[in-house]
Short mmCIF file of C-alpha atoms in Angstrom, two decimals:
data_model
loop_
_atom_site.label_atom_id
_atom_site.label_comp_id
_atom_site.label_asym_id
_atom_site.label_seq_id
_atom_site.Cartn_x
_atom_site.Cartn_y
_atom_site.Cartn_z
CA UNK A 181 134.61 -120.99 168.87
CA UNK A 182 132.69 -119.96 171.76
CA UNK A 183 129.21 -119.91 169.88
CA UNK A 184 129.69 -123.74 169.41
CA UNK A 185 128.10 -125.26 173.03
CA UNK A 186 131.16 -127.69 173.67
CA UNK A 187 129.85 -129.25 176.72
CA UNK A 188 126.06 -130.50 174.93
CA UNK A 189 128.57 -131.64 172.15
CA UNK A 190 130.88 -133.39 174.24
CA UNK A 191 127.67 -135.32 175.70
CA UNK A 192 126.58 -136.81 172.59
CA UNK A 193 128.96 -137.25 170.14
CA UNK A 194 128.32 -139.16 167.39
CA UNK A 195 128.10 -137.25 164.04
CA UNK A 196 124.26 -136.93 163.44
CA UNK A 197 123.55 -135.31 166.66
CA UNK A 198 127.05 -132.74 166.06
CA UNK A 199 125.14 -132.56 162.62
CA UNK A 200 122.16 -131.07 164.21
CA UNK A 201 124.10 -129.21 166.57
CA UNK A 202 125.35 -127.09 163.84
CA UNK A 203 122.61 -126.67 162.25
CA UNK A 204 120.93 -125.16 164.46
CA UNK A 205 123.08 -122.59 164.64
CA UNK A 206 122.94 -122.10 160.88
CA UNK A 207 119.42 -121.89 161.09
CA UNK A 208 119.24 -119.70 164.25
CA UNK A 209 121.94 -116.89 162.03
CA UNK A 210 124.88 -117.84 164.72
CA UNK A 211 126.90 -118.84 162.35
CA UNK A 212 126.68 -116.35 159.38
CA UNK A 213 126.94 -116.92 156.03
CA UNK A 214 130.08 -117.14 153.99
CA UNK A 215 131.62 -117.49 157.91
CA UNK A 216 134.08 -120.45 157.84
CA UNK A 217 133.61 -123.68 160.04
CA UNK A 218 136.41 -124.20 162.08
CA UNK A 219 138.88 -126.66 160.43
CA UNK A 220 138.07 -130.33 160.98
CA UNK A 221 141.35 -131.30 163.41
CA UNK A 222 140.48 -128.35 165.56
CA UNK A 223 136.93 -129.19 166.03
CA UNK A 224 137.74 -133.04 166.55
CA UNK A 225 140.46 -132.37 169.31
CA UNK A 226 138.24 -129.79 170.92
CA UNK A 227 134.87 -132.24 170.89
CA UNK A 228 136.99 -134.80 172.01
CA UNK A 229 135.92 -137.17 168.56
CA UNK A 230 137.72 -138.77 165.82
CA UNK A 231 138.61 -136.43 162.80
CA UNK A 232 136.56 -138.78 160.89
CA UNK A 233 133.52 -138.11 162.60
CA UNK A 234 134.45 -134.33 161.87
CA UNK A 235 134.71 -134.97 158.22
CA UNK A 236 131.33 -136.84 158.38
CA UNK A 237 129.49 -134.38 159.86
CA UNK A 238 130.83 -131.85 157.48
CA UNK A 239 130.09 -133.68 154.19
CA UNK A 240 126.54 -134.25 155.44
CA UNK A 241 126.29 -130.84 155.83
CA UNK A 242 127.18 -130.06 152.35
CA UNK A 243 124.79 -132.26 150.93
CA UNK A 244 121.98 -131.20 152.57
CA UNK A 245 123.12 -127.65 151.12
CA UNK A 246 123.98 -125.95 154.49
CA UNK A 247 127.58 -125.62 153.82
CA UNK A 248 129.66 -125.72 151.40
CA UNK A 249 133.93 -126.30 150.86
CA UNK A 250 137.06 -124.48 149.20
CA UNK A 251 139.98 -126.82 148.85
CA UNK A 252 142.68 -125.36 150.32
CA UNK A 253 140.63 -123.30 151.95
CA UNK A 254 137.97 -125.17 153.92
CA UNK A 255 134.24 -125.24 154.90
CA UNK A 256 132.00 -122.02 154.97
CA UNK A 257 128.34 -121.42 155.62
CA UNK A 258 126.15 -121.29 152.39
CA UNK A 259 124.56 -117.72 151.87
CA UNK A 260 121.42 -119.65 149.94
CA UNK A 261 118.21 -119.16 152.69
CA UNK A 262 118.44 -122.12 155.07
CA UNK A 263 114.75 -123.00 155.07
CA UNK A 264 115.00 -123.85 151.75
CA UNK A 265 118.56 -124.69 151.59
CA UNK A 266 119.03 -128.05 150.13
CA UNK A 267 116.42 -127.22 146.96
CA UNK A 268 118.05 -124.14 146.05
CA UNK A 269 121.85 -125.63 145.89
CA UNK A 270 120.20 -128.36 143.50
CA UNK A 271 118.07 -125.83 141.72
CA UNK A 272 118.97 -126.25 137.90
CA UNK A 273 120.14 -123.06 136.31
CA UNK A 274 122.84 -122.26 139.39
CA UNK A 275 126.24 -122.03 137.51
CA UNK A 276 129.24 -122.77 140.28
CA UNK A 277 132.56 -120.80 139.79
CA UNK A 278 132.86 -121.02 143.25
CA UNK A 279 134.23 -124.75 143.32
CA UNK A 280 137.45 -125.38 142.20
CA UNK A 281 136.94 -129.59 141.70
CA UNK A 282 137.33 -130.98 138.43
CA UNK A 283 134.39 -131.53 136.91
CA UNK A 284 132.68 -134.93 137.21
CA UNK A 285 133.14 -136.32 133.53
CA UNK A 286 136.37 -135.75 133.30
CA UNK A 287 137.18 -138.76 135.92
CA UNK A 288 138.56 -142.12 134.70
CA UNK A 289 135.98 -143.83 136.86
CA UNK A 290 136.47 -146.89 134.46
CA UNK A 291 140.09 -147.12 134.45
CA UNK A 292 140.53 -146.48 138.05
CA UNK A 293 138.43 -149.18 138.81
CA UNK A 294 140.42 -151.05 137.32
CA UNK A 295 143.66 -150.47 139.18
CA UNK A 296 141.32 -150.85 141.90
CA UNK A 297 140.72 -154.45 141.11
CA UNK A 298 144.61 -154.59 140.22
CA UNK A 299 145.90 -153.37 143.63
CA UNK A 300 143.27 -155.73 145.49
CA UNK A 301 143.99 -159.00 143.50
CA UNK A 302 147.93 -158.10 143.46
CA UNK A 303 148.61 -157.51 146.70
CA UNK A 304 145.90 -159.03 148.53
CA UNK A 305 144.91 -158.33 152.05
CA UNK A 306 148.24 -156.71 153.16
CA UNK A 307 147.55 -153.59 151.23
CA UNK A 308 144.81 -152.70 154.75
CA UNK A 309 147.68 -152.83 156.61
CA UNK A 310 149.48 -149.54 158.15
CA UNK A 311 152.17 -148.01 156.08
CA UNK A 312 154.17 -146.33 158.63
CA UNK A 313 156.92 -144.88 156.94
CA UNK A 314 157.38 -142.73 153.40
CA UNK A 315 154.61 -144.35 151.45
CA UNK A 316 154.45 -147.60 149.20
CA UNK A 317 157.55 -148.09 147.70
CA UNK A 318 156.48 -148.91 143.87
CA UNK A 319 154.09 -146.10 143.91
CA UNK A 320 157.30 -143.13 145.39
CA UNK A 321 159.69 -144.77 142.83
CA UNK A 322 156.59 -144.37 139.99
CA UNK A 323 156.50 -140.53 141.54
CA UNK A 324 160.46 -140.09 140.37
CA UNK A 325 159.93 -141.50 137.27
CA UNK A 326 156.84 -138.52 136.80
CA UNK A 327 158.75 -135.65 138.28
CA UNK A 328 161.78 -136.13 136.32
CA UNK A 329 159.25 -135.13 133.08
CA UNK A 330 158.84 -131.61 135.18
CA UNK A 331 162.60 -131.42 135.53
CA UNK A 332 162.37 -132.82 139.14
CA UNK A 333 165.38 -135.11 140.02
CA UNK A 334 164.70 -136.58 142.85
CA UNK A 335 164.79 -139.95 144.94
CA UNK A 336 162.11 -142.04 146.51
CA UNK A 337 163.96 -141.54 149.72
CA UNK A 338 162.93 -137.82 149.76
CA UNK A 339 159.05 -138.57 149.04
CA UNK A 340 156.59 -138.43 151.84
CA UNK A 341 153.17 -139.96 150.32
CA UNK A 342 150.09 -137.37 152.10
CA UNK A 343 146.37 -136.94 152.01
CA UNK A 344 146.21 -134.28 149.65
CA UNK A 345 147.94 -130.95 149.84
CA UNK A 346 146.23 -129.56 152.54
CA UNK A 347 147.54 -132.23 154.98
CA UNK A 348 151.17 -131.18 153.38
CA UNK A 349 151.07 -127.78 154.21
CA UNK A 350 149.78 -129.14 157.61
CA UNK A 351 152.47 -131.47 158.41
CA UNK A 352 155.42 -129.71 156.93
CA UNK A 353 154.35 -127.08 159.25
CA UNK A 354 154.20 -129.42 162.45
CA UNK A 355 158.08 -130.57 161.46
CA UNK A 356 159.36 -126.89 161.17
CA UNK A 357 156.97 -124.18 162.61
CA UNK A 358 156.88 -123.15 166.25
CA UNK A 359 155.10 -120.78 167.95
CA UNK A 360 156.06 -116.86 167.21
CA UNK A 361 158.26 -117.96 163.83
CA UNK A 362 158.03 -115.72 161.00
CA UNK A 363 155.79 -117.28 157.64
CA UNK A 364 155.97 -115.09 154.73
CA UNK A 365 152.93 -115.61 151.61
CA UNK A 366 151.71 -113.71 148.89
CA UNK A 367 148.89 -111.62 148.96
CA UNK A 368 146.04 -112.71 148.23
CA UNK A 369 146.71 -116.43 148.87
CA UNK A 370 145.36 -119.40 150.11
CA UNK A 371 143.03 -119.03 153.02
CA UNK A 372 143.58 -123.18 154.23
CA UNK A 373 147.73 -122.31 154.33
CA UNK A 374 146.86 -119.25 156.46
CA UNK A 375 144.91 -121.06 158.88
CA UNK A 376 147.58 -123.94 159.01
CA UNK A 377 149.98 -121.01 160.01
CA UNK A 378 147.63 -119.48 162.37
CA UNK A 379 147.26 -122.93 163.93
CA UNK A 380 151.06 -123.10 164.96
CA UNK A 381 151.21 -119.62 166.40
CA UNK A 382 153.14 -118.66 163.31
CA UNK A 383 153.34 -114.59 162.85
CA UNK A 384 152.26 -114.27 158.88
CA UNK A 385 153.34 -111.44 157.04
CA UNK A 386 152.10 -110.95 153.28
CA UNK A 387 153.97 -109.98 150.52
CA UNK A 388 152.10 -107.93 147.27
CA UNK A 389 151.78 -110.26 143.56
CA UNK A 390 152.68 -108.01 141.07
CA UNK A 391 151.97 -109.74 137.35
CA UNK A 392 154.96 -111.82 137.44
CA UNK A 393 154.99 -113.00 140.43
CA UNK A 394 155.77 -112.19 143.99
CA UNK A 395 156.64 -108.23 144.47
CA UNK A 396 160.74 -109.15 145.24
CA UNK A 397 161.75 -105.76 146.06
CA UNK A 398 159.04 -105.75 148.95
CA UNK A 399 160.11 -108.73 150.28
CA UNK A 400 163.90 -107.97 149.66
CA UNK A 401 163.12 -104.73 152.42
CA UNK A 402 160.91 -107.12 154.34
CA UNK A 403 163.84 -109.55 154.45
CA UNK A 404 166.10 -107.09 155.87
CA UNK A 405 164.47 -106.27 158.89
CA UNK A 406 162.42 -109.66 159.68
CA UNK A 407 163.44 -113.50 158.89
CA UNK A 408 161.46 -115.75 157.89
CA UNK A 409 161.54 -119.47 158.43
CA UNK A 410 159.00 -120.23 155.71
CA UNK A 411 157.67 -118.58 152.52
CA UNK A 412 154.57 -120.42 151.03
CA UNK A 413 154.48 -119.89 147.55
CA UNK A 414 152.10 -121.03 144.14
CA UNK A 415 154.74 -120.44 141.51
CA UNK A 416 152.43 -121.81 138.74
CA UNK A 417 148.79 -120.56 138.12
CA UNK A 418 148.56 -118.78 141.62
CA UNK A 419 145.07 -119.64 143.47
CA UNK A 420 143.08 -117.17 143.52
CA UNK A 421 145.18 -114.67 140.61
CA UNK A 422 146.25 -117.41 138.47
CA UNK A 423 149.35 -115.62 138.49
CA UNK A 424 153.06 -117.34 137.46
CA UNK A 425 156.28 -116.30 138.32
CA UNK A 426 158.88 -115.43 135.75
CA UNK A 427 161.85 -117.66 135.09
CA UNK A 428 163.70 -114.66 136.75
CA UNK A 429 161.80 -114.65 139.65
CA UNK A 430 162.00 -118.70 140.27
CA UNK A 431 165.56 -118.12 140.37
CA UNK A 432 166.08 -114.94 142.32
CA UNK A 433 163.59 -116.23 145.44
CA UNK A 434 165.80 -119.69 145.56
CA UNK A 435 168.62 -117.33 145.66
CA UNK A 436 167.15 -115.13 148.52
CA UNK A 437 165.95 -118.35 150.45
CA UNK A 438 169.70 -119.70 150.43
CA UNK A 439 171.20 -115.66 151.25
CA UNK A 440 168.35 -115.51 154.15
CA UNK A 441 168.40 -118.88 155.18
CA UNK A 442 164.96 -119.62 155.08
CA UNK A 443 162.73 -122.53 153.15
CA UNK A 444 160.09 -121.95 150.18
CA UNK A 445 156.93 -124.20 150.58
CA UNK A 446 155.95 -124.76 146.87
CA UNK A 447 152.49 -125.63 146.19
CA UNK A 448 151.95 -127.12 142.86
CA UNK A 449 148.61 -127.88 142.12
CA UNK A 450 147.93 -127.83 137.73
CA UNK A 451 152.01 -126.88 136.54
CA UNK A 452 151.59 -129.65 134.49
CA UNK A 453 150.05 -127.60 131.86
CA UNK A 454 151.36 -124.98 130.05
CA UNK A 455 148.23 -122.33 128.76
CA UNK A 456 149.89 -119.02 128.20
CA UNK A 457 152.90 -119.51 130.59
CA UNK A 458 156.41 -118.93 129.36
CA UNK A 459 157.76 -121.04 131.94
CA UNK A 460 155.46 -123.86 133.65
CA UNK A 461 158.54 -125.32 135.53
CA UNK A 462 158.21 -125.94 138.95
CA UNK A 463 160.33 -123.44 141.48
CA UNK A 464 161.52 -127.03 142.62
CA UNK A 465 162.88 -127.88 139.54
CA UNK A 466 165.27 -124.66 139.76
CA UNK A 467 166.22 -125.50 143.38
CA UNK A 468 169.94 -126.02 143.24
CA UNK A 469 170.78 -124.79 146.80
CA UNK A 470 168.03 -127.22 148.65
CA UNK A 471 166.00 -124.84 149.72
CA UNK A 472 162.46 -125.82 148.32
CA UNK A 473 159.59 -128.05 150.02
CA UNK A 474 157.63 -129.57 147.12
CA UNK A 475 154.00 -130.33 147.53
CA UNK A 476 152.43 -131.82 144.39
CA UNK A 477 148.87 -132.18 144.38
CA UNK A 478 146.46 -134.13 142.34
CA UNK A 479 143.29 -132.99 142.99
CA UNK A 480 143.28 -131.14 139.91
CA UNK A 481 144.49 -132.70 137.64
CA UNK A 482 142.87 -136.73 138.59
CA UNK A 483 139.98 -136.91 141.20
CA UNK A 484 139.86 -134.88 144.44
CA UNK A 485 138.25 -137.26 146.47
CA UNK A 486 141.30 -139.52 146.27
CA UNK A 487 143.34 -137.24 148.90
CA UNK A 488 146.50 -137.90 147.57
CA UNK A 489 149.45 -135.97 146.33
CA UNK A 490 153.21 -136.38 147.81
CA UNK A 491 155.89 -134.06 149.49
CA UNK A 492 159.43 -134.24 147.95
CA UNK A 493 161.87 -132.06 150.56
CA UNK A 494 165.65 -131.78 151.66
CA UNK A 495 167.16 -134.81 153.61
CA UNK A 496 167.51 -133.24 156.85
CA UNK A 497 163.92 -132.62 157.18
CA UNK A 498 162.47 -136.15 156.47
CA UNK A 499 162.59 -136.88 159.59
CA UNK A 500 160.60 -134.05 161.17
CA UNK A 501 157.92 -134.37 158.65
CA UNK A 502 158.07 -138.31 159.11
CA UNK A 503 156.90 -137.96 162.48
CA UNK A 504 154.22 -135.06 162.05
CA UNK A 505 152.48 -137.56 159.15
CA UNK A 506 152.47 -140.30 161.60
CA UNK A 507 150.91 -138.32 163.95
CA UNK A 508 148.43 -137.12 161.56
CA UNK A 509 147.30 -140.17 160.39
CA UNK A 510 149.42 -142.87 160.17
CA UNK A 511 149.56 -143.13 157.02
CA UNK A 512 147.64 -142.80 153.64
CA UNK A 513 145.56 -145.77 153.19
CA UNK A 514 147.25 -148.56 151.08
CA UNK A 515 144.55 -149.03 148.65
CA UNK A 516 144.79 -145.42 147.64
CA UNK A 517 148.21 -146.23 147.28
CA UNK A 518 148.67 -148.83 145.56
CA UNK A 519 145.63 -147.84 142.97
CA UNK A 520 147.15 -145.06 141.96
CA UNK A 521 150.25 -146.55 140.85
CA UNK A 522 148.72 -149.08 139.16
CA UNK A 523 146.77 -146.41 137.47
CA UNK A 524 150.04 -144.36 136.47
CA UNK A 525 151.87 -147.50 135.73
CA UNK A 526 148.82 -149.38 133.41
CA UNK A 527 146.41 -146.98 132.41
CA UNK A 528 148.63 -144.51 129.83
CA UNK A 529 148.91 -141.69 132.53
CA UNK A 530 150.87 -138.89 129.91
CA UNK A 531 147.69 -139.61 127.61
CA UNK A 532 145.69 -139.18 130.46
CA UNK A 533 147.21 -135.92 131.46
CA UNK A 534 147.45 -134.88 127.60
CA UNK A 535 143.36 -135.34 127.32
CA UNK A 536 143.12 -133.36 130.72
CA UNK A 537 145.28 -130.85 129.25
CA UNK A 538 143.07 -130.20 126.48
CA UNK A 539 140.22 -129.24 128.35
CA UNK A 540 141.27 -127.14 130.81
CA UNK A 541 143.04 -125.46 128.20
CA UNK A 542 140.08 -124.95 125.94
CA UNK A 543 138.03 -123.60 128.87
CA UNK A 544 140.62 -121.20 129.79
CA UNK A 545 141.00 -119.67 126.54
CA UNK A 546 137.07 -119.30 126.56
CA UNK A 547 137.01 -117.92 129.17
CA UNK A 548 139.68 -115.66 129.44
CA UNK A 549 138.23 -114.12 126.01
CA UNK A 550 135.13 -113.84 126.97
CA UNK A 551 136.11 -112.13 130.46
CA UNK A 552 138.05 -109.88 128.35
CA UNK A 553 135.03 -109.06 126.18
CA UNK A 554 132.35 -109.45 128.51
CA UNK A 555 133.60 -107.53 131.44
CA UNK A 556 137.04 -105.94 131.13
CA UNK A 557 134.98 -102.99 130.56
CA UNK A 558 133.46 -102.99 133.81
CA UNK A 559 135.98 -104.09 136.49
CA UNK A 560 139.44 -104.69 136.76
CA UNK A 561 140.77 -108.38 136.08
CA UNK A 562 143.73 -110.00 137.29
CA UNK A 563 146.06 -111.06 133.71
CA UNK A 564 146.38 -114.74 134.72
CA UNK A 565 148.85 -117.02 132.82
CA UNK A 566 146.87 -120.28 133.09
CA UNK A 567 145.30 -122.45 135.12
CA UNK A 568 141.65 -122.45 136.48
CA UNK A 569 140.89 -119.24 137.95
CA UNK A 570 140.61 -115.43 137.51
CA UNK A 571 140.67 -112.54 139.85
CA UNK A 572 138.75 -109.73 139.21
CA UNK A 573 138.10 -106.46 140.94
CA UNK A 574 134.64 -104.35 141.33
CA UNK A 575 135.36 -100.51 141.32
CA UNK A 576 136.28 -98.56 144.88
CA UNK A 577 133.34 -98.74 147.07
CA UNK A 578 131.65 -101.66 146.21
CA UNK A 579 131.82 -105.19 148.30
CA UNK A 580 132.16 -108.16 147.13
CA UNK A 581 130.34 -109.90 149.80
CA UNK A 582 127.03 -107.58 148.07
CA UNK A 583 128.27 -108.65 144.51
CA UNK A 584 128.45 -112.70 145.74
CA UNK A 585 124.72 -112.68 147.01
CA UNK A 586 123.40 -110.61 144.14
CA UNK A 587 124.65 -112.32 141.43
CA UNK A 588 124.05 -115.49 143.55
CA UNK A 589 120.21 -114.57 142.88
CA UNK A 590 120.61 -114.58 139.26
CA UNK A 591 121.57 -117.88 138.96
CA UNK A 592 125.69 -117.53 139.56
CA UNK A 593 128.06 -118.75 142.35
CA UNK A 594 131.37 -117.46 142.61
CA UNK A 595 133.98 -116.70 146.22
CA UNK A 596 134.34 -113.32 147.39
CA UNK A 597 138.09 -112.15 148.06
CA UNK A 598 137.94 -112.36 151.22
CA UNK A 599 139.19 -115.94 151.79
CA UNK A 600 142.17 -115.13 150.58
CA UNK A 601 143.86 -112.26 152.27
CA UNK A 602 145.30 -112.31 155.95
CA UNK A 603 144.53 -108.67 156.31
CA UNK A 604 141.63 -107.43 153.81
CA UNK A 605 141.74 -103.72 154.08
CA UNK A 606 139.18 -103.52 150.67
CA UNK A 607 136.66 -105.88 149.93
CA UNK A 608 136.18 -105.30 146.42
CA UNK A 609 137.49 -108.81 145.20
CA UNK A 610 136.43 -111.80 143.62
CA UNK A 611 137.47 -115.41 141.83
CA UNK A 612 136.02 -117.36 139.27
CA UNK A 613 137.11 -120.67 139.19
CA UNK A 614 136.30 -122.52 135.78
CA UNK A 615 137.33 -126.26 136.88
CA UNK A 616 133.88 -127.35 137.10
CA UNK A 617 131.77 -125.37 134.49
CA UNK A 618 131.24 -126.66 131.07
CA UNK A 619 131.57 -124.64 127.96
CA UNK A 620 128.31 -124.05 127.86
CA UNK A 621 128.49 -122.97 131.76
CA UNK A 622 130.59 -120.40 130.87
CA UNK A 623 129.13 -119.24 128.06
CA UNK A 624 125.93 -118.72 130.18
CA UNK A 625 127.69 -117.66 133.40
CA UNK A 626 130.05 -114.80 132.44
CA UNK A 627 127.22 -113.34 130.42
CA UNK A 628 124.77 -113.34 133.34
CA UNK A 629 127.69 -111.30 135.10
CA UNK A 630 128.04 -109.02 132.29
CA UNK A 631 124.10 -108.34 131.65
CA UNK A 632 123.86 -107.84 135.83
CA UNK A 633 126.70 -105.95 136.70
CA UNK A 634 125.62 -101.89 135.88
CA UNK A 635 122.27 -103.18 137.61
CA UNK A 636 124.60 -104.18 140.26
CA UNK A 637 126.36 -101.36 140.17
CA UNK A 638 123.49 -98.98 140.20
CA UNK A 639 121.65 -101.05 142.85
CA UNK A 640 124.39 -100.41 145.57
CA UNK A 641 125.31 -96.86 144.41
CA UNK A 642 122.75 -95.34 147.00
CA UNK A 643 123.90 -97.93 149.91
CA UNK A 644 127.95 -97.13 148.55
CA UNK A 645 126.51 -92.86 148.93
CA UNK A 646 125.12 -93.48 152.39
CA UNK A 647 128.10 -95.45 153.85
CA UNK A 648 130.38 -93.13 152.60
CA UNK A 649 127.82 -89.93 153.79
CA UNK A 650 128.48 -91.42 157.25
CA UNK A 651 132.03 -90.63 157.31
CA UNK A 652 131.57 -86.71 157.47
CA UNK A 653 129.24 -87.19 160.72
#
């Protein structure tokens, strides 16, 4: 944080002159590419501004190409040349799997303008006033009535309404995480829940993903020495291995979690579809021993921009994570709200999710055969069970930061592995994130990475030679 000049900040503060502030030292290389901004609460409390003004200056930033963002992860520098910065993001041939938004057309723009108009001529000006406690009523008891079709029985007492996951993960961490307590993950993981943890002082330790899920004998040993007061877990369709836990596993870490007396923060993000999983069930839905925080997201599977998903958790922690959403924001705003049940409860929302189902399941059987075709040959990939990414691995001695900005220059985007480890030893990971690529994206994409990589690979062979030459000096 030091290379951000606080004091000039602090002494003009509105968002177009903290805007050029950063810039600047994009432009000027202080801020290096792929580096990560810091995360939008820490920035506003340390500027002394409004998060808003935070989140301003950041999305201007992405649209003038200088940066761009990883939900759940958060805002990192582009690697595209910053003189020209803005005309090569919106150059036409650059194929993104490094975004994992829905794609654009696939948004009920229609229908939820609709609710819209529903929620405003309904319930008039009162829904701009604060909601202070759990959330609107008709849109928590709506929730119940969805999570009981994903074998969630629940009440609307035990929903918190949030801002999208990433403010779940945030507050569920203010209500139980002090400084020096013990958070368990998997490995690799979520970059945004590490730096949530980080945030709190929390010690993180990581815990292997073996093809079923989390490596339980590993965390079994870990368990006996260390204990944990939170594990953070993606049961379903892991981000970034697309990896899902086996009906075994679900059980045995709820049993753990109740024999170590710790809690499991479930993030569910797209276990509403099946794709090749034998068992899309949330962990949740297993949870007979109250031990699981539910965080259901719907960023995924609706429209991101909405910030909106909901946190379903035992009794005797409502209040704790009552009081860290108040202090967070209040509340979610009430037209959000109240849209969005009126958009579950009028607009056919199973046939919405059915449609939605349909394509992300026909781009992840394209693409996982294609992968499989195209470049199982050449690196390692991750055997995902769904969902809307895919991890794959370039041999020993190559970096993936090299592979990003190569194949970057041939007209493909994708995230190195880095984001999403606590302690990368290896950098010889990627993800591909199919979310926002058409089928013809994909197509074109995966075979640009398959007609580049033994260039690739013979490009940095003399750099991979002379790094490793150095060693023996």
């Amino acid at each position: 944080m030091e290379k951000y000049n606080i004091e000039l900040i602090k002494e003009t503060s509105k968002y177009i002159q903290i805007y050029n502030h950063i810039k600047e030292l994009i432009l000027q290389h202080k801020i290096k590419d792929h580096e990560k901004l810091p995360p939008i609460r820490k920035l506003a409390n340390l500027i002394g501004v409004n998060n808003s003004t935070v989140v301003k200056v950041y999305e201007l930033l992405e649209n003038e190409g200088y940066v761009y963002k990883t939900v759940g992860s958060g805002t990192f520098v582009s690697a595209l040349k910053k003189e020209s910065m803005k005309e090569s993001r919106n150059k036409e041939g650059i194929i993104h799997f490094d975004s994992g938004n829905p794609s654009t057309d696939m948004f009920p723009i229609e229908d939820f303008k609709n609710a819209v108009n529903m929620a405003l001529t309904q319930d008039g000006s009162s829904i701009f006033e604060y909601d202070e406690g759990l959330g609107s009523n008709s849109l928590r008891e709506k929730i119940v009535e969805y999570l009981k079709t994903r074998s969630i029985d629940t009440t609307k007492e035990n929903i918190q309404v949030i801002s999208g996951a990433q403010q779940g993960i945030d507050i569920v961490c203010k209500g139980l995480i002090n400084y020096s307590d013990v958070v368990f993950v998997e490995e690799p993981t979520y970059n945004g829940a590490i730096e949530v943890f980080k945030s709190r002082g929390a010690k993180i330790i990581s815990i292997p993903m073996l093809n079923d899920g989390i490596d339980i004998g590993i965390l079994k040993l870990k368990l006996e020495k260390i204990k944990p007061k939170l594990i953070y877990t993606m049961p379903n369709f892991q981000n970034p291995t697309g990896i899902s836990y086996s009906t075994y596993k679900k059980q045995k870490l709820i049993e753990l979690a109740e024999k170590y007396d710790f809690y499991i923060l479930e993030d569910d993000f797209i276990s509403d579809f099946k794709f090749d999983s034998k068992d899309n069930k949330p962990l949740k839905s297993y949870d007979d021993k109250n031990r699981v925080i539910y965080i259901k997201s719907f960023s995924k599977i609706l429209m991101p921009g909405l910030r909106i998903g909901i946190v379903e958790m035992p009794s005797e922690l409502l209040t704790k994570v009552l009081w860290a959403k108040y202090s967070s924001d209040i509340s979610t705003p009430g037209l959000i709200q109240k849209s969005m049940y009126y958009y579950m409860e009028y607009f056919n929302w199973n046939n919405y999710l059915n449609n939605i189902e349909k394509i992300y399941t026909e781009k992840y059987n394209l693409a996982k055969r294609l992968i499989n075709e195209k470049l199982s040959d050449k690196l390692k990939v991750r055997d995902a069970n769904g969902g809307i990414n895919f991890f794959l691995e370039l041999p020993r001695g190559y970096l993936s930061q090299d592979f990003t900005k190569f194949i970057l220059e041939k007209g493909v985007s994708v995230l190195p592995g880095t984001y999403f480890f606590e302690n990368l030893i290896d950098d010889r990971f990627f993800r591909l994130n199919i979310a926002q690529s058409s089928i013809q994206d994909l197509e074109k994409g995966i075979s640009i990475i398959s007609d580049n990589l033994d260039i690739f690979y013979e490009k940095y062979k003399l750099k991979t030679s002379i790094n490793s030459n150095k060693l023996f000096y």
